[in-house]
Amino acid sequence: MRFSLKTMLVGAIVLTLIASNLFTSWHLFQAQQLVRVQQMEIDALRRELRSLDTSDRKNVHVIAMETNQDMVWKWRIFIPPGKKFNLKSMVGTISDRSFPEGAMVTPIEPGEGVLTCSVTRNAGGDWDQDVRYVSGAHVATSTLKVFDSSMAWYGKQGSSTTSGSITTSMGQQSFSGEHRIELLRFRRWIQDQPNVKFAPTESTDGILFWLEPVERSPFPDG
């Protein structure tokens, strides 16, 4: 009888441990499922708000944002610590692949910020190329007058389209930061017959915005 009670006691303890383990495992599973659902909700909210996942602090991250304005483009950008870029822009003769010299330059500091670029008419009716970068308390702006002749192609039916860019239809894009990052290449397309357009391989009128890494000096400061 004593042995039987001892066996029952040990059995009860074992069953209790098994039940406790199953209960803990079930709670852990429920918690993991909740975390998974919450992460999916966070990811969906991040996509909706066009926010960046900057858990990878070594690469450059870019996501396009809605502007609901014609000829205005916006991107949220993360530049990793230790890296510096210039936003370069050009309105004029743009090739289908290369990057022109003599572009307008706006410095982009490390950290996360919002870059807004536009080519619009000002209150006086003249064309302006504007760049604005806001990162915390840091604000960098650049404005350059654009000649009417450089924008004569814009607005004509079948005359233009975006031939290359990081658009709002794309999610977050990540780059090593060692090379240029093309944000927008908006070029004139040629329409030689009704409803037929083609992109010329030679240089043509257009707009180009890109990030260019700033080369570090091989010599120490001072």
Coordinates of C-alpha atoms in Angstrom, one line a residue:
M1 CA 0.0 0.0 0.0
R2 CA 2.9 2.3 0.9
F3 CA 4.5 1.6 -2.5
S4 CA 1.2 2.1 -4.3
L5 CA 0.7 5.5 -2.7
K6 CA 4.3 6.5 -3.5
T7 CA 3.8 5.4 -7.1
M8 CA 0.5 7.4 -7.3
L9 CA 2.2 10.4 -5.8
V10 CA 5.1 10.2 -8.3
G11 CA 2.6 9.7 -11.1
A12 CA 0.6 12.7 -10.0
I13 CA 3.8 14.8 -10.0
V14 CA 4.8 13.6 -13.4
L15 CA 1.3 14.4 -14.8
T16 CA 1.3 17.8 -13.2
L17 CA 4.7 18.6 -14.8
I18 CA 3.5 17.4 -18.2
A19 CA 0.3 19.5 -17.9
S20 CA 2.4 22.5 -16.8
N21 CA 4.7 22.0 -19.7
L22 CA 1.8 21.7 -22.1
F23 CA 0.2 24.8 -20.7
T24 CA 3.4 26.8 -20.9
S25 CA 4.0 25.6 -24.5
W26 CA 0.5 26.5 -25.4
H27 CA 0.9 30.0 -23.9
L28 CA 4.3 30.4 -25.7
F29 CA 2.6 29.4 -29.0
Q30 CA -0.2 31.9 -28.4
A31 CA 2.4 34.6 -27.6
Q32 CA 4.4 33.8 -30.7
Q33 CA 1.2 33.9 -32.8
L34 CA 0.3 37.3 -31.3
V35 CA 3.8 38.7 -32.0
R36 CA 3.6 37.4 -35.5
V37 CA 0.2 39.1 -36.1
Q38 CA 1.4 42.3 -34.4
Q39 CA 4.5 42.3 -36.6
M40 CA 2.3 41.9 -39.7
E41 CA 0.2 44.8 -38.5
I42 CA 3.3 46.9 -37.9
D43 CA 4.7 46.1 -41.4
A44 CA 1.3 46.9 -43.0
L45 CA 1.2 50.2 -41.1
R46 CA 4.8 51.0 -42.1
R47 CA 3.9 50.4 -45.7
E48 CA 0.8 52.6 -45.4
L49 CA 2.7 55.4 -43.7
R50 CA 5.7 54.9 -46.0
S51 CA 8.1 54.6 -43.1
L52 CA 11.5 52.9 -43.2
D53 CA 12.7 49.7 -41.5
T54 CA 16.2 50.9 -40.4
S55 CA 17.2 47.8 -38.4
D56 CA 19.9 47.4 -41.0
R57 CA 22.1 50.4 -40.1
K58 CA 24.8 49.7 -42.7
N59 CA 22.9 50.3 -45.9
V60 CA 21.1 53.2 -47.4
H61 CA 17.3 52.8 -47.4
V62 CA 14.8 54.7 -49.6
I63 CA 11.0 54.6 -50.0
A64 CA 8.9 56.8 -52.2
M65 CA 6.0 58.8 -50.6
E66 CA 2.8 60.1 -52.1
T67 CA 2.5 63.8 -52.9
N68 CA -0.7 64.0 -54.9
Q69 CA 0.9 66.9 -56.7
D70 CA 2.0 67.1 -60.3
M71 CA 5.8 67.4 -60.8
V72 CA 6.5 67.0 -57.1
W73 CA 8.3 63.9 -55.8
K74 CA 9.1 62.8 -52.2
W75 CA 11.2 60.1 -50.7
R76 CA 12.0 59.0 -47.1
I77 CA 15.7 58.3 -46.9
F78 CA 18.0 56.8 -44.3
I79 CA 21.8 57.4 -44.7
P80 CA 23.9 55.2 -42.3
P81 CA 26.4 56.8 -39.9
G82 CA 29.7 57.6 -41.5
K83 CA 28.3 58.0 -45.0
K84 CA 27.5 61.3 -46.7
F85 CA 25.7 61.9 -50.0
N86 CA 24.8 64.8 -52.2
L87 CA 21.4 65.0 -53.9
K88 CA 22.2 66.0 -57.4
S89 CA 19.6 67.2 -59.9
M90 CA 19.4 68.4 -63.5
V91 CA 16.7 69.8 -65.7
G92 CA 17.7 69.8 -69.3
T93 CA 19.4 67.3 -71.6
I94 CA 19.3 63.9 -70.0
S95 CA 20.7 60.6 -71.3
D96 CA 19.0 57.3 -70.9
R97 CA 21.7 55.9 -68.5
S98 CA 24.6 58.3 -67.6
F99 CA 24.7 61.2 -65.2
P100 CA 25.4 64.7 -66.3
E101 CA 28.0 67.1 -65.0
G102 CA 27.1 70.6 -63.6
A103 CA 24.1 69.4 -61.6
M104 CA 22.6 71.3 -58.7
V105 CA 23.9 69.9 -55.4
T106 CA 22.2 69.6 -52.0
P107 CA 24.0 67.9 -49.1
I108 CA 22.3 65.0 -47.4
E109 CA 23.6 64.2 -43.9
P110 CA 23.6 60.8 -42.2
G111 CA 20.3 59.8 -40.5
E112 CA 16.7 59.6 -41.6
G113 CA 14.9 62.4 -43.4
V114 CA 12.4 63.4 -46.0
L115 CA 13.5 64.6 -49.4
T116 CA 11.1 66.6 -51.6
C117 CA 12.0 67.5 -55.2
S118 CA 9.9 69.5 -57.6
V119 CA 10.0 71.3 -60.9
T120 CA 7.1 73.7 -60.9
R121 CA 6.1 77.2 -61.8
N122 CA 6.4 79.9 -59.2
A123 CA 4.0 82.7 -58.4
G124 CA 5.5 84.7 -61.2
G125 CA 4.9 81.9 -63.8
D126 CA 8.6 81.0 -64.1
W127 CA 9.9 77.4 -63.7
D128 CA 11.9 76.6 -60.6
Q129 CA 13.7 73.5 -59.6
D130 CA 13.4 73.1 -55.8
V131 CA 15.0 70.6 -53.4
R132 CA 14.2 70.4 -49.7
Y133 CA 15.7 67.9 -47.2
V134 CA 14.4 67.7 -43.6
S135 CA 16.1 65.5 -41.1
G136 CA 15.2 66.4 -37.5
A137 CA 16.2 70.0 -36.9
H138 CA 18.4 70.0 -40.0
V139 CA 16.9 71.6 -43.1
A140 CA 18.7 71.9 -46.5
T141 CA 17.1 73.7 -49.4
S142 CA 18.2 74.6 -52.9
T143 CA 16.4 76.5 -55.7
L144 CA 17.5 77.0 -59.3
K145 CA 15.7 78.8 -62.0
V146 CA 14.8 76.7 -65.0
F147 CA 14.6 78.2 -68.5
D148 CA 11.2 77.9 -70.3
S149 CA 13.0 76.3 -73.2
S150 CA 14.1 73.4 -70.9
M151 CA 10.5 72.7 -70.1
A152 CA 8.9 73.3 -73.4
W153 CA 8.4 69.6 -73.9
Y154 CA 6.4 69.1 -70.7
G155 CA 2.6 68.9 -70.9
K156 CA 2.4 68.1 -74.6
Q157 CA 0.2 65.0 -75.2
G158 CA 2.4 61.9 -75.5
S159 CA 5.6 63.8 -74.9
S160 CA 6.8 62.5 -71.6
T161 CA 6.8 59.7 -69.1
T162 CA 8.9 58.4 -66.2
S163 CA 11.4 56.0 -67.6
G164 CA 13.2 55.2 -64.4
S165 CA 12.7 55.9 -60.7
I166 CA 12.0 54.7 -57.2
T167 CA 8.2 55.1 -57.2
T168 CA 5.3 54.7 -54.7
S169 CA 4.4 51.4 -56.4
M170 CA 7.7 50.0 -55.0
G171 CA 8.4 49.1 -51.4
Q172 CA 11.5 50.0 -49.5
Q173 CA 14.7 49.8 -51.5
S174 CA 18.1 49.2 -49.9
F175 CA 21.5 50.0 -51.3
S176 CA 25.1 49.5 -50.2
G177 CA 25.8 53.2 -50.7
E178 CA 28.9 52.7 -52.7
H179 CA 27.4 53.8 -56.0
R180 CA 24.9 56.4 -57.3
I181 CA 21.3 55.9 -56.4
E182 CA 18.8 57.0 -59.1
L183 CA 15.7 58.5 -57.6
L184 CA 14.0 59.8 -60.8
R185 CA 14.8 59.8 -64.5
F186 CA 11.9 61.6 -66.2
R187 CA 12.6 61.9 -69.9
R188 CA 10.8 63.1 -73.0
W189 CA 9.4 60.2 -75.1
I190 CA 8.9 60.6 -78.8
Q191 CA 5.5 60.0 -80.5
D192 CA 6.1 59.4 -84.2
Q193 CA 2.6 58.2 -84.9
P194 CA -0.8 58.1 -83.0
N195 CA -0.7 56.0 -79.8
V196 CA 2.9 54.9 -80.4
K197 CA 5.7 56.2 -78.2
F198 CA 9.3 55.1 -77.8
A199 CA 12.1 56.2 -75.5
P200 CA 15.1 57.5 -77.5
T201 CA 18.5 56.0 -76.6
E202 CA 20.2 59.3 -77.3
S203 CA 20.0 62.3 -74.9
T204 CA 16.8 64.2 -74.8
D205 CA 14.9 66.7 -72.6
G206 CA 14.1 65.6 -69.1
I207 CA 14.6 65.7 -65.3
L208 CA 17.0 63.7 -63.2
F209 CA 17.4 63.4 -59.5
W210 CA 20.0 61.1 -57.9
L211 CA 22.0 60.5 -54.7
E212 CA 25.8 60.5 -55.2
P213 CA 28.2 59.3 -52.4
V214 CA 30.6 61.9 -51.2
E215 CA 34.2 60.6 -51.5
R216 CA 36.1 60.8 -48.3
S217 CA 39.5 62.5 -48.4
P218 CA 42.4 60.2 -48.0
F219 CA 44.0 62.8 -45.7
P220 CA 42.8 63.6 -42.1
D221 CA 41.0 66.8 -41.4
G222 CA 43.3 69.7 -40.6

